Short mmCIF file of C-alpha atoms and ligand atoms in Angstrom, two decimals:
data_model
loop_
_atom_site.label_atom_id
_atom_site.label_comp_id
_atom_site.label_asym_id
_atom_site.label_seq_id
_atom_site.Cartn_x
_atom_site.Cartn_y
_atom_site.Cartn_z
CA MET A 1 82.63 61.82 60.05
CA ILE A 2 79.40 59.94 61.27
CA PHE A 3 80.89 58.85 64.77
CA PRO A 4 80.35 62.22 66.37
CA TYR A 5 76.39 61.99 65.72
CA TYR A 6 76.23 58.94 67.52
CA LEU A 7 78.28 61.12 70.40
CA LEU A 8 75.16 63.28 70.68
CA ALA A 9 72.80 60.35 70.53
CA VAL A 10 74.73 58.24 73.02
CA THR A 11 74.88 61.11 75.34
CA LEU A 12 71.51 62.86 74.78
CA VAL A 13 69.29 59.92 74.36
CA SER A 14 70.58 57.74 77.36
CA ALA A 15 70.12 60.56 79.67
CA THR A 16 66.37 60.76 78.29
CA GLU A 17 65.92 56.82 78.71
CA LEU A 18 67.13 56.86 82.38
CA ARG A 19 64.40 59.65 83.41
CA HIS A 20 61.61 57.73 81.90
CA ASN A 21 62.34 55.00 84.52
CA HIS A 22 60.60 57.30 86.63
CA ARG A 23 57.76 58.21 84.09
CA HIS A 24 54.97 60.25 85.67
CA ARG A 25 51.77 59.17 84.11
CA SER A 26 50.66 62.35 82.61
CA GLU A 27 53.86 61.87 80.19
CA SER A 28 51.75 59.33 78.53
CA SER A 29 49.87 59.62 75.08
CA LEU A 30 48.74 57.36 72.40
CA PRO A 31 50.68 57.18 69.32
CA PRO A 32 49.05 58.78 66.23
CA SER A 33 48.07 55.67 64.70
CA GLN A 34 46.07 54.77 67.99
CA ASP A 35 44.75 58.53 68.85
CA PRO A 36 41.44 59.20 67.60
CA PHE A 37 42.19 63.13 67.56
CA TYR A 38 44.15 61.71 64.39
CA ALA A 39 41.77 60.20 62.87
CA ILE A 40 40.17 61.46 59.45
CA PRO A 41 36.29 62.37 60.09
CA ALA A 42 33.85 60.89 57.96
CA ASN A 43 32.57 64.26 56.54
CA ILE A 44 35.98 65.28 56.13
CA ALA A 45 35.07 66.33 52.35
CA ALA A 46 32.57 68.95 53.97
CA PHE A 47 35.30 71.11 55.35
CA SER A 48 37.19 73.80 52.94
CA PRO A 49 40.64 73.78 52.96
CA GLY A 50 42.63 74.94 55.80
CA GLU A 51 39.36 74.72 58.01
CA ILE A 52 39.70 73.96 61.45
CA ILE A 53 38.17 70.74 62.55
CA ASN A 54 39.15 70.14 65.74
CA TYR A 55 42.06 71.30 68.75
CA ARG A 56 43.23 70.41 72.05
CA GLU A 57 46.62 70.92 74.27
CA PRO A 58 49.33 68.26 73.53
CA PRO A 59 48.68 65.38 76.05
CA SER A 60 52.18 65.23 76.96
CA ARG A 61 55.03 67.69 77.62
CA ILE A 62 56.96 68.94 74.88
CA SER A 63 60.54 67.90 75.30
CA ALA A 64 63.94 68.27 73.30
CA PHE A 65 66.31 65.78 74.96
CA GLY A 66 64.54 65.85 78.06
CA TRP A 67 64.59 69.60 78.35
CA THR A 68 61.40 71.61 77.70
CA PRO A 69 62.20 74.47 75.93
CA THR A 70 61.57 77.99 78.12
CA HIS A 71 60.14 80.10 75.43
CA ILE A 72 57.06 77.51 75.15
CA HIS A 73 54.23 79.34 76.95
CA LYS A 74 51.60 77.70 75.24
CA ALA A 75 50.84 74.60 72.75
CA TYR A 76 48.10 73.43 70.55
CA GLN A 77 47.56 70.89 68.28
CA ILE A 78 45.28 71.79 65.45
CA SER A 79 43.55 69.45 63.00
CA TYR A 80 42.63 71.02 59.68
CA ARG A 81 41.17 69.78 56.12
CA THR A 82 43.69 69.42 53.69
CA THR A 83 43.90 67.47 50.29
CA ASP A 84 45.88 64.36 49.43
CA SER A 85 48.16 63.55 46.20
CA HIS A 86 44.69 62.32 44.46
CA GLN A 87 42.86 65.30 45.49
CA ASN A 88 40.72 63.69 48.38
CA ALA A 89 39.93 65.71 51.06
CA THR A 90 42.15 64.57 54.16
CA THR A 91 43.11 65.67 57.63
CA GLY A 92 46.39 67.85 58.43
CA ILE A 93 47.69 68.26 61.95
CA LEU A 94 49.71 71.06 63.08
CA THR A 95 51.33 72.04 66.55
CA ALA A 96 51.39 75.85 67.28
CA LEU A 97 53.91 76.91 69.79
CA ILE A 98 53.43 80.27 71.50
CA PRO A 99 56.19 82.12 72.93
CA PRO A 100 55.55 84.33 76.12
CA ASN A 101 54.75 87.91 75.18
CA ALA A 102 53.99 86.41 71.37
CA GLU A 103 53.99 88.86 68.62
CA TYR A 104 50.57 87.67 67.16
CA ASP A 105 51.19 88.96 63.81
CA LYS A 106 54.14 86.91 62.89
CA ILE A 107 53.97 83.30 62.24
CA LEU A 108 56.77 81.01 61.14
CA SER A 109 55.70 77.84 59.58
CA LEU A 110 58.59 75.49 60.46
CA GLN A 111 58.79 72.17 58.36
CA MET A 112 60.54 69.61 60.50
CA ALA A 113 62.79 66.80 58.76
CA GLU A 114 60.98 63.71 59.56
CA ASP A 115 61.92 61.35 56.50
CA SER A 116 59.95 58.35 58.19
CA ALA A 117 57.14 56.20 56.41
CA THR A 118 54.34 56.08 59.40
CA ILE A 119 52.04 58.94 60.98
CA ASP A 120 53.70 57.69 64.31
CA CYS A 121 56.75 59.81 63.34
CA SER A 122 54.87 62.89 62.90
CA PRO A 123 56.46 65.71 64.86
CA SER A 124 52.93 66.64 66.75
CA TYR A 125 53.72 63.19 68.43
CA THR A 126 57.65 62.96 68.78
CA MET A 127 58.03 66.21 70.17
CA GLN A 128 56.31 64.92 72.91
CA ALA A 129 58.27 63.41 76.21
CA SER A 130 55.87 60.40 75.89
CA SER A 131 57.12 59.09 72.31
CA GLN A 132 61.06 59.55 73.47
CA SER A 133 60.86 56.55 75.42
CA SER A 134 60.09 54.12 72.48
CA PRO A 135 63.13 53.14 71.10
CA MET A 136 61.10 52.81 67.65
CA LEU A 137 59.65 56.25 67.83
CA ALA A 138 62.38 58.56 69.66
CA SER A 139 63.41 60.77 67.30
CA ASN A 140 66.89 62.86 67.73
CA THR A 141 65.96 64.88 64.86
CA THR A 142 62.83 66.13 66.18
CA ALA A 143 64.88 67.13 69.37
CA LEU A 144 67.09 68.89 67.27
CA GLN A 145 64.70 70.92 65.68
CA LEU A 146 62.75 71.86 68.60
CA LEU A 147 66.00 73.61 69.44
CA PHE A 148 65.44 75.51 66.00
CA ALA A 149 62.10 75.90 67.06
CA GLU A 150 63.30 77.72 70.39
CA ALA A 151 65.34 80.06 68.54
CA ALA A 152 62.71 81.34 66.61
CA LEU A 153 59.82 81.51 69.70
CA ALA A 154 62.92 83.70 71.53
CA GLN A 155 61.99 86.24 68.66
CA LYS A 156 58.28 86.22 70.05
CA TRP A 157 56.86 84.46 66.56
CA ILE A 158 54.57 81.88 66.71
CA VAL A 159 55.85 78.62 65.34
CA ILE A 160 53.66 76.57 63.83
CA VAL A 161 54.96 72.67 62.90
CA PRO A 162 52.59 70.86 60.55
CA ASP A 163 52.82 67.15 60.26
CA HIS A 164 53.77 67.74 56.58
CA GLU A 165 53.83 64.01 55.74
CA GLY A 166 49.98 63.78 56.24
CA PRO A 167 48.14 60.86 57.73
CA ARG A 168 49.77 58.18 56.21
CA GLY A 169 53.42 59.01 56.43
CA SER A 170 53.85 59.92 52.82
CA PHE A 171 57.60 61.27 52.67
CA THR A 172 58.65 62.16 49.47
CA ALA A 173 55.19 62.61 48.39
CA SER A 174 54.81 66.15 47.14
CA LYS A 175 51.62 66.93 46.64
CA VAL A 176 50.15 65.89 50.08
CA THR A 177 53.28 67.27 51.47
CA GLY A 178 52.62 70.92 49.81
CA HIS A 179 48.86 71.09 50.63
CA THR A 180 49.56 70.09 54.16
CA VAL A 181 51.82 73.00 54.63
CA LEU A 182 49.69 75.54 52.81
CA ASP A 183 46.47 74.53 54.66
CA GLY A 184 48.19 74.69 58.01
CA ILE A 185 49.00 78.41 57.50
CA ARG A 186 45.56 78.71 56.34
CA ALA A 187 44.48 76.97 59.78
CA ALA A 188 46.78 78.99 61.71
CA LYS A 189 45.58 82.35 60.14
CA HIS A 190 41.87 80.97 61.09
CA SER A 191 42.97 79.85 64.97
CA ASN A 192 42.41 83.43 66.50
CA HIS A 193 40.03 81.86 68.81
CA ILE A 194 42.36 79.21 69.90
CA THR A 195 46.03 81.09 69.63
CA GLY A 196 45.53 84.27 69.18
CA ILE A 197 46.91 84.54 65.87
CA GLN A 198 46.02 87.56 63.97
CA ARG A 199 44.27 86.90 60.80
CA ASN A 200 47.03 89.38 58.88
CA ALA A 201 49.91 87.90 60.54
CA ARG A 202 53.07 87.97 58.31
CA ILE A 203 54.25 84.58 57.37
CA GLY A 204 57.80 83.13 57.18
CA LEU A 205 58.73 79.29 56.23
CA TRP A 206 61.30 77.64 57.33
CA GLY A 207 62.79 74.15 56.95
CA TYR A 208 66.30 72.18 57.14
CA SER A 209 67.24 68.95 54.95
CA GLY A 210 63.90 66.92 54.52
CA GLY A 211 61.96 70.00 55.78
CA ALA A 212 63.58 72.08 53.24
CA ALA A 213 62.22 69.52 50.64
CA ALA A 214 58.65 70.16 52.18
CA THR A 215 59.31 74.00 52.56
CA GLN A 216 60.19 74.21 48.67
CA ILE A 217 57.48 72.12 47.46
CA ALA A 218 54.90 74.39 49.55
CA ILE A 219 56.31 77.66 48.07
CA THR A 220 56.39 76.34 44.64
CA MET A 221 52.81 75.26 44.57
CA GLN A 222 51.63 78.47 46.66
CA GLY A 223 51.03 80.46 43.86
CA ALA A 224 48.61 78.22 42.50
CA TYR A 225 47.14 76.15 45.19
CA ALA A 226 46.68 79.06 47.66
CA PRO A 227 47.24 82.09 45.92
CA GLU A 228 45.45 84.48 48.86
CA LEU A 229 48.46 83.82 51.02
CA ASN A 230 51.19 86.71 51.10
CA ILE A 231 54.67 85.04 52.31
CA SER A 232 57.11 87.25 53.34
CA GLY A 233 60.38 84.98 53.61
CA VAL A 234 61.64 81.81 53.05
CA ALA A 235 64.46 80.34 54.41
CA MET A 236 65.69 76.76 53.40
CA GLY A 237 68.98 74.89 53.72
CA GLY A 238 70.25 71.48 53.37
CA LEU A 239 68.45 71.11 50.31
CA SER A 240 68.53 67.91 48.32
CA SER A 241 69.79 67.65 44.88
CA LEU A 242 68.06 64.77 43.54
CA ALA A 243 67.18 65.23 39.93
CA GLU A 244 65.54 61.84 39.37
CA ALA A 245 63.90 59.33 41.86
CA SER A 246 66.31 56.83 40.97
CA ASP A 247 69.25 59.33 42.07
CA ILE A 248 68.39 58.15 45.44
CA PHE A 249 70.03 54.76 45.19
CA GLY A 250 73.14 56.87 45.04
CA ILE A 251 73.24 56.78 48.72
CA ASN A 252 72.77 52.87 48.79
CA LYS A 253 75.49 51.33 51.09
CA GLY A 254 76.33 54.65 53.02
CA PRO A 255 75.43 56.16 56.11
CA SER A 256 72.17 57.31 54.99
CA ALA A 257 71.11 54.19 53.19
CA GLY A 258 67.95 54.00 55.67
CA LEU A 259 66.56 56.99 53.37
CA ILE A 260 66.05 54.31 50.61
CA PRO A 261 63.10 52.43 51.85
CA SER A 262 61.58 55.09 53.67
CA ALA A 263 61.51 57.42 50.74
CA MET A 264 60.17 54.41 48.54
CA LEU A 265 57.51 53.41 51.07
CA GLY A 266 56.71 57.05 52.04
CA LEU A 267 56.08 57.52 48.34
CA ALA A 268 53.89 54.22 47.90
CA THR A 269 51.68 55.21 50.63
CA GLN A 270 50.18 57.06 47.76
CA HIS A 271 51.08 54.92 44.72
CA PRO A 272 49.68 51.74 45.24
CA GLU A 273 51.47 50.43 42.01
CA LEU A 274 54.67 51.23 43.79
CA GLN A 275 53.74 49.49 46.84
CA ARG A 276 52.67 46.36 44.72
CA ALA A 277 56.32 46.64 42.84
CA ILE A 278 58.33 46.74 45.78
CA ASP A 279 56.34 43.81 47.42
CA GLU A 280 57.06 41.69 44.85
CA ALA A 281 60.30 42.72 44.06
CA LEU A 282 61.73 41.84 47.92
CA GLN A 283 63.47 38.81 48.73
CA PRO A 284 61.55 36.87 51.39
CA GLN A 285 64.53 37.36 54.05
CA PHE A 286 64.55 41.10 53.53
CA ARG A 287 60.89 41.88 53.89
CA ASP A 288 60.49 42.63 57.49
CA LEU A 289 63.66 44.56 57.68
CA PHE A 290 62.71 46.57 54.26
CA TYR A 291 59.01 47.38 55.87
CA SER A 292 60.53 48.57 59.27
CA PRO A 293 60.16 52.19 58.34
CA LEU A 294 56.37 51.76 58.39
CA HIS A 295 56.95 51.58 62.46
CA GLN A 296 60.05 53.05 63.48
CA CYS A 297 61.57 56.52 62.82
CA LEU A 298 64.60 58.14 61.19
CA GLN A 299 66.99 57.47 64.28
CA ALA A 300 66.30 53.82 64.64
CA ILE A 301 66.15 53.39 60.88
CA THR A 302 69.36 54.96 60.48
CA VAL A 303 71.33 52.25 62.76
CA LEU A 304 69.43 49.51 60.91
CA PHE A 305 70.50 50.31 57.41
CA PHE A 306 73.82 51.87 58.35
CA HIS A 307 75.96 51.10 55.25
CA ARG A 308 73.58 48.57 54.12
CA ASP A 309 73.08 47.11 50.69
CA VAL A 310 69.41 47.86 50.31
CA LEU A 311 69.38 47.19 46.64
CA GLY A 312 70.79 44.02 47.07
CA MET A 313 67.38 43.02 49.13
CA PHE A 314 65.53 42.99 45.88
CA ARG A 315 65.23 39.61 43.82
CA ASN A 316 67.82 39.54 41.20
CA GLY A 317 66.37 41.26 37.77
CA SER A 318 63.55 43.22 39.76
CA ILE A 319 65.42 46.46 40.13
CA PRO A 320 64.29 47.80 36.72
CA GLY A 321 61.00 47.27 37.47
CA VAL A 322 60.94 48.83 40.90
CA THR A 323 62.60 51.60 39.44
CA ALA A 324 60.26 52.49 36.70
CA GLU A 325 57.22 52.49 38.95
CA LEU A 326 59.27 54.56 41.42
CA VAL A 327 60.35 57.27 38.48
CA LYS A 328 56.40 57.29 37.65
CA ALA A 329 55.17 57.84 41.17
CA TRP A 330 57.69 60.54 41.75
CA LYS A 331 56.90 62.46 38.17
CA ASP A 332 53.41 62.31 39.10
CA GLU A 333 53.62 63.86 42.44
CA ASN A 334 56.02 66.59 41.19
CA ASN A 335 53.29 67.33 38.25
CA PHE A 336 51.04 70.07 39.79
CA PRO A 337 50.25 73.46 38.63
CA GLN A 338 53.21 76.01 39.62
CA ALA A 339 53.16 79.66 39.69
CA LYS A 340 55.94 82.17 39.89
CA ILE A 341 57.62 82.28 43.26
CA LYS A 342 57.17 86.10 44.93
CA ALA A 343 58.59 85.67 48.41
CA PRO A 344 62.23 86.20 48.85
CA LEU A 345 64.15 83.37 49.49
CA TYR A 346 67.26 82.35 51.60
CA ILE A 347 68.85 79.35 51.05
CA TYR A 348 72.00 78.07 52.97
CA GLN A 349 74.07 75.00 52.05
CA SER A 350 77.17 73.43 53.04
CA ILE A 351 79.74 72.92 50.19
CA ILE A 352 80.68 69.29 51.72
CA ASP A 353 76.82 68.06 52.38
CA HIS A 354 76.93 64.24 51.71
CA LEU A 355 73.29 64.22 50.65
CA SER A 356 73.65 67.11 48.39
CA ASP A 357 75.82 68.17 45.20
CA ILE A 358 76.85 71.79 45.63
CA ASN A 359 76.86 72.03 41.94
CA ARG A 360 73.42 71.25 41.62
CA ILE A 361 72.23 73.75 44.32
CA ASP A 362 74.53 76.36 42.46
CA ALA A 363 72.15 75.79 39.33
CA GLU A 364 68.87 75.88 41.34
CA VAL A 365 69.92 78.98 42.86
CA ARG A 366 70.90 80.34 39.20
CA ASP A 367 67.31 79.15 37.82
CA TYR A 368 65.59 80.98 40.41
CA CYS A 369 67.36 84.31 39.85
CA HIS A 370 67.12 83.74 36.17
CA GLN A 371 63.06 83.64 36.83
CA GLY A 372 63.05 87.04 38.93
CA VAL A 373 63.04 85.33 42.38
CA SER A 374 65.16 87.22 45.02
CA VAL A 375 67.57 84.89 46.31
CA HIS A 376 70.17 85.39 49.51
CA TYR A 377 72.40 82.55 48.89
CA GLU A 378 75.05 81.43 51.96
CA ARG A 379 77.47 79.13 50.72
CA ALA A 380 79.47 77.40 53.71
CA ASN A 381 82.88 76.55 53.17
CA ALA A 382 84.18 75.64 56.65
CA THR A 383 85.88 72.30 56.28
CA ASN A 384 84.07 70.59 59.30
CA LEU A 385 80.48 71.17 58.47
CA ASN A 386 78.80 68.48 56.82
CA HIS A 387 74.85 68.01 56.38
CA VAL A 388 74.11 67.75 60.06
CA LYS A 389 76.50 70.42 61.72
CA TYR A 390 75.50 73.09 59.24
CA GLY A 391 71.87 72.57 59.94
CA ILE A 392 72.75 73.71 63.50
CA VAL A 393 75.27 76.28 62.56
CA GLY A 394 73.28 77.86 60.09
CA VAL A 395 70.54 78.63 62.07
CA TYR A 396 71.49 82.16 63.65
CA LYS A 397 71.90 83.55 60.17
CA ALA A 398 68.87 82.14 58.95
CA ILE A 399 67.09 83.59 61.60
CA SER A 400 68.80 86.78 61.45
CA TRP A 401 67.44 86.93 57.73
CA MET A 402 63.87 85.43 58.93
CA GLN A 403 63.72 88.65 61.11
CA ASP A 404 64.02 91.05 58.88
CA ARG A 405 61.47 89.60 56.74
CA LEU A 406 58.79 89.42 59.80
CA ASP A 407 59.64 92.88 60.82
CA GLY A 408 58.42 93.88 57.22
CA LYS A 409 61.70 95.06 56.05
CA GLY A 410 61.93 94.29 51.98
CA ALA A 411 64.49 91.78 51.06
CA SER A 412 66.90 92.95 48.20
CA ARG A 413 65.24 92.48 44.46
CA GLU A 414 68.87 91.36 43.58
CA CYS A 415 70.21 87.81 44.00
CA VAL A 416 73.45 87.79 46.22
CA THR A 417 75.93 84.80 47.06
CA LEU A 418 78.25 85.14 49.90
CA THR A 419 80.54 82.64 51.43
CA ASP A 420 79.53 81.82 54.91
CA ALA A 421 82.97 81.09 56.83
CA THR A 422 80.80 80.59 60.16
CA SER A 423 82.44 77.25 61.81
CA THR A 424 80.75 77.19 65.33
CA LEU A 425 77.61 77.90 66.73
CA ASP A 426 76.82 81.36 67.85
CA PRO A 427 76.93 82.16 71.37
CA HIS A 428 73.72 84.23 71.22
CA LEU A 429 71.99 80.92 70.03
CA ALA A 430 74.22 78.49 72.53
CA ALA A 431 72.82 80.77 75.22
CA LEU A 432 69.13 79.81 74.92
CA PHE A 433 70.11 75.90 75.78
CA PRO A 434 70.85 74.48 78.94
CA LYS A 435 74.78 73.88 79.43
CA ASN A 436 74.40 70.06 79.00
CA ILE A 437 72.57 70.71 75.73
CA SER A 438 74.95 73.77 74.22
CA ASP A 439 77.83 71.62 75.34
CA ALA A 440 76.60 68.48 73.41
CA LEU A 441 76.15 70.87 70.38
CA PHE A 442 79.54 72.16 70.55
CA ALA A 443 81.22 68.75 70.75
CA LEU A 444 79.20 67.72 68.05
CA ILE A 445 80.24 70.33 65.65
CA ASN A 446 83.77 70.50 66.98
CA ALA A 447 84.48 66.99 66.59
CA LEU A 448 86.39 65.64 63.27
C1 NAG B 1 70.81 60.58 65.89
O1 NAG B 1 70.87 59.09 66.55
C2 NAG B 1 71.32 58.34 65.07
C3 NAG B 1 71.09 56.93 65.55
O2 NAG B 1 71.96 56.73 66.87
C4 NAG B 1 72.50 59.11 64.98
O3 NAG B 1 72.90 58.24 63.71
C5 NAG B 1 72.26 60.52 64.62
O4 NAG B 1 73.60 60.77 64.04
C6 NAG B 1 71.92 61.05 65.78
N1 NAG B 1 71.25 62.26 65.03
C7 NAG B 1 71.78 63.31 65.92
C8 NAG B 1 71.28 64.97 65.52
O5 NAG B 1 72.17 63.27 67.25
C1 NAG B 2 69.60 69.01 80.46
O1 NAG B 2 69.50 69.85 81.28
C2 NAG B 2 68.30 70.26 81.26
C3 NAG B 2 67.89 71.42 82.43
O2 NAG B 2 68.59 71.32 83.36
C4 NAG B 2 67.21 69.11 81.80
O3 NAG B 2 65.79 69.55 81.67
C5 NAG B 2 67.46 67.94 80.77
O4 NAG B 2 66.69 66.82 81.01
C6 NAG B 2 68.94 67.84 80.79
N1 NAG B 2 68.95 66.83 79.47
C7 NAG B 2 70.14 65.87 79.20
C8 NAG B 2 69.87 64.93 78.05
O5 NAG B 2 70.74 65.49 80.44
C1 NAG B 3 40.70 59.18 45.62
O1 NAG B 3 40.37 59.69 44.59
C2 NAG B 3 40.38 58.69 43.69
C3 NAG B 3 40.28 59.66 42.22
O2 NAG B 3 39.66 60.47 42.18
C4 NAG B 3 39.52 57.67 44.00
O3 NAG B 3 39.20 56.61 43.10
C5 NAG B 3 39.76 56.97 45.11
O4 NAG B 3 38.31 56.49 45.61
C6 NAG B 3 39.59 58.08 46.34
N1 NAG B 3 40.38 57.61 47.61
C7 NAG B 3 39.69 57.70 48.67
C8 NAG B 3 40.28 57.06 49.89
O5 NAG B 3 38.60 58.42 48.80
C1 NAG B 4 71.58 37.63 38.17
O1 NAG B 4 71.17 37.59 36.92
C2 NAG B 4 71.99 37.60 35.82
C3 NAG B 4 71.44 37.41 34.46
O2 NAG B 4 69.96 37.42 34.53
C4 NAG B 4 73.07 36.55 36.03
O3 NAG B 4 73.94 37.01 35.42
C5 NAG B 4 73.69 36.71 37.54
O4 NAG B 4 74.59 35.70 37.93
C6 NAG B 4 72.22 36.89 38.53
N1 NAG B 4 73.00 37.25 39.81
C7 NAG B 4 72.89 36.47 41.14
C8 NAG B 4 73.59 37.06 42.13
O5 NAG B 4 72.11 35.39 41.07
C1 NAG B 5 86.09 80.17 53.10
O1 NAG B 5 85.74 81.66 52.83
C2 NAG B 5 86.39 82.67 53.48
C3 NAG B 5 85.84 84.09 52.73
O2 NAG B 5 86.10 83.79 50.85
C4 NAG B 5 87.88 82.71 53.09
O3 NAG B 5 88.21 84.13 53.84
C5 NAG B 5 87.86 81.28 54.02
O4 NAG B 5 89.63 81.25 54.12
C6 NAG B 5 87.47 80.13 53.41
N1 NAG B 5 87.70 79.02 54.30
C7 NAG B 5 88.27 77.89 53.61
C8 NAG B 5 88.10 76.67 54.87
O5 NAG B 5 88.15 77.64 52.65
C1 NAG B 6 52.36 91.31 51.33
O1 NAG B 6 53.55 91.62 52.31
C2 NAG B 6 54.18 92.48 52.16
C3 NAG B 6 55.41 92.41 53.11
O2 NAG B 6 55.12 91.82 54.36
C4 NAG B 6 53.54 93.96 52.09
O3 NAG B 6 54.39 94.80 51.79
C5 NAG B 6 52.47 93.74 51.17
O4 NAG B 6 52.03 94.83 50.97
C6 NAG B 6 51.59 92.68 51.04
N1 NAG B 6 50.68 92.32 50.12
C7 NAG B 6 49.58 92.16 50.25
C8 NAG B 6 48.76 92.14 48.80
O5 NAG B 6 48.97 92.19 50.99
#
């Protein structure tokens, strides 16, 4: 099951590396941890949430698997004020991607799955060619999601990509994530002098996997944190079905075991007590390995922890203590003021997703419907579509649904559940990419 992903990684990443042997000077840019553009200004509290602090064009070329998406006409990085998990002012960064002939009254906020615990894995950086020569920071997940962005840009929408884990790589810390997404939308609406975006632009939100988690938090928080925003539609797929923080231990020894240290360390960036508990519990010989998510992105971390026994890295008897701190921090992060979701939702999920239990997602959809939220739910039943593959295959229908929302068509008030029997990439979507990339996507999806 996992082998085909490697195939894509090997085909696409090695070509990228080759090209970097002939790297041009302008392809270099500093990682965010060393780049003053990302630094939090001393007077950050003087800005209001969503107020723009600074902007620039990305220092290096935007690139997905060596290719610059053809529908990126202009790109800007914008820094703005947001709020961390302790209600302190902090900095958010977003990348605004502007297509040729943009419709400046349509914004799609695309939350990219990052699943890492350092600012150096922020999509604003990993979408640039300069990051892709580093074995530690290269991100084929970002590259894949840039292809998603390209599909949205081809609709002439402006795509904004927030670095939703905030300045410390706070993976799984809900509060800073939700604030960063919502203040990013505010900043985009204030960015007319930079981007041309209209203040009254229609707004959509979209995310898959870790990006869906960020999207779901933002939309749950929106009515209380940013009630002035009018969201036209929200698409999310590959949602996580974790009910408790400690449920994540269920993927121990599996192909995605690297998500355990990344999630724990990401949450610990906002919770010093959890950080202390982890530090005390680790056996000395596993410290460097466990802490590697602090300087490597998901792609490298996946390989390092592939089928590893992460729980076995803790001292005997220390797991209950660490678990208690983990559960406490997670509860705190998810204890925020909520208001009823007004925007219509599009939820898409493969029934054979190794990161998610379909029964729990079904139940979540039922809950939304009981609360009166409009949900269009697509359950993919093709037997070849695991988590990653449906993320790619599901793009076309998600974009079509979003198109109606951004065109101002009202969604059905009723909840609908449909079976998505699509099993491969839509040819219209494939046609957006160069042949080497669409061929690799087809190979990935069609492989057993
Ligand atoms: C990205 O690379 C990692 C490590 O090689 C691999 O496990 C993963 O499947 C790849 N993902 C994609 C979408 O190519
Ligand atoms: C795929 O083709 C595009 C356009 O021809 C090129 O820019 C890119 O570098 C190629 N990517 C890979 C991974 O070969
Ligand atoms: C954040 O807020 C908390 C509680 O209000 C305060 O104790 C702490 O010093 C603040 N941290 C920073 C870095 O400003
Ligand atoms: C861990 O501790 C328990 C009891 O505290 C003991 O029974 C067990 O053998 C220990 N395991 C290891 C691997 O040391
Ligand atoms: C998926 O559902 C469709 C529609 O209900 C059905 O025709 C098809 O046989 C199903 N495919 C599988 C693999 O179960
Ligand atoms: C919100 O947006 C919807 C659809 O775009 C529109 O019909 C509605 O009038 C807007 N509501 C407000 C309060 O702006």
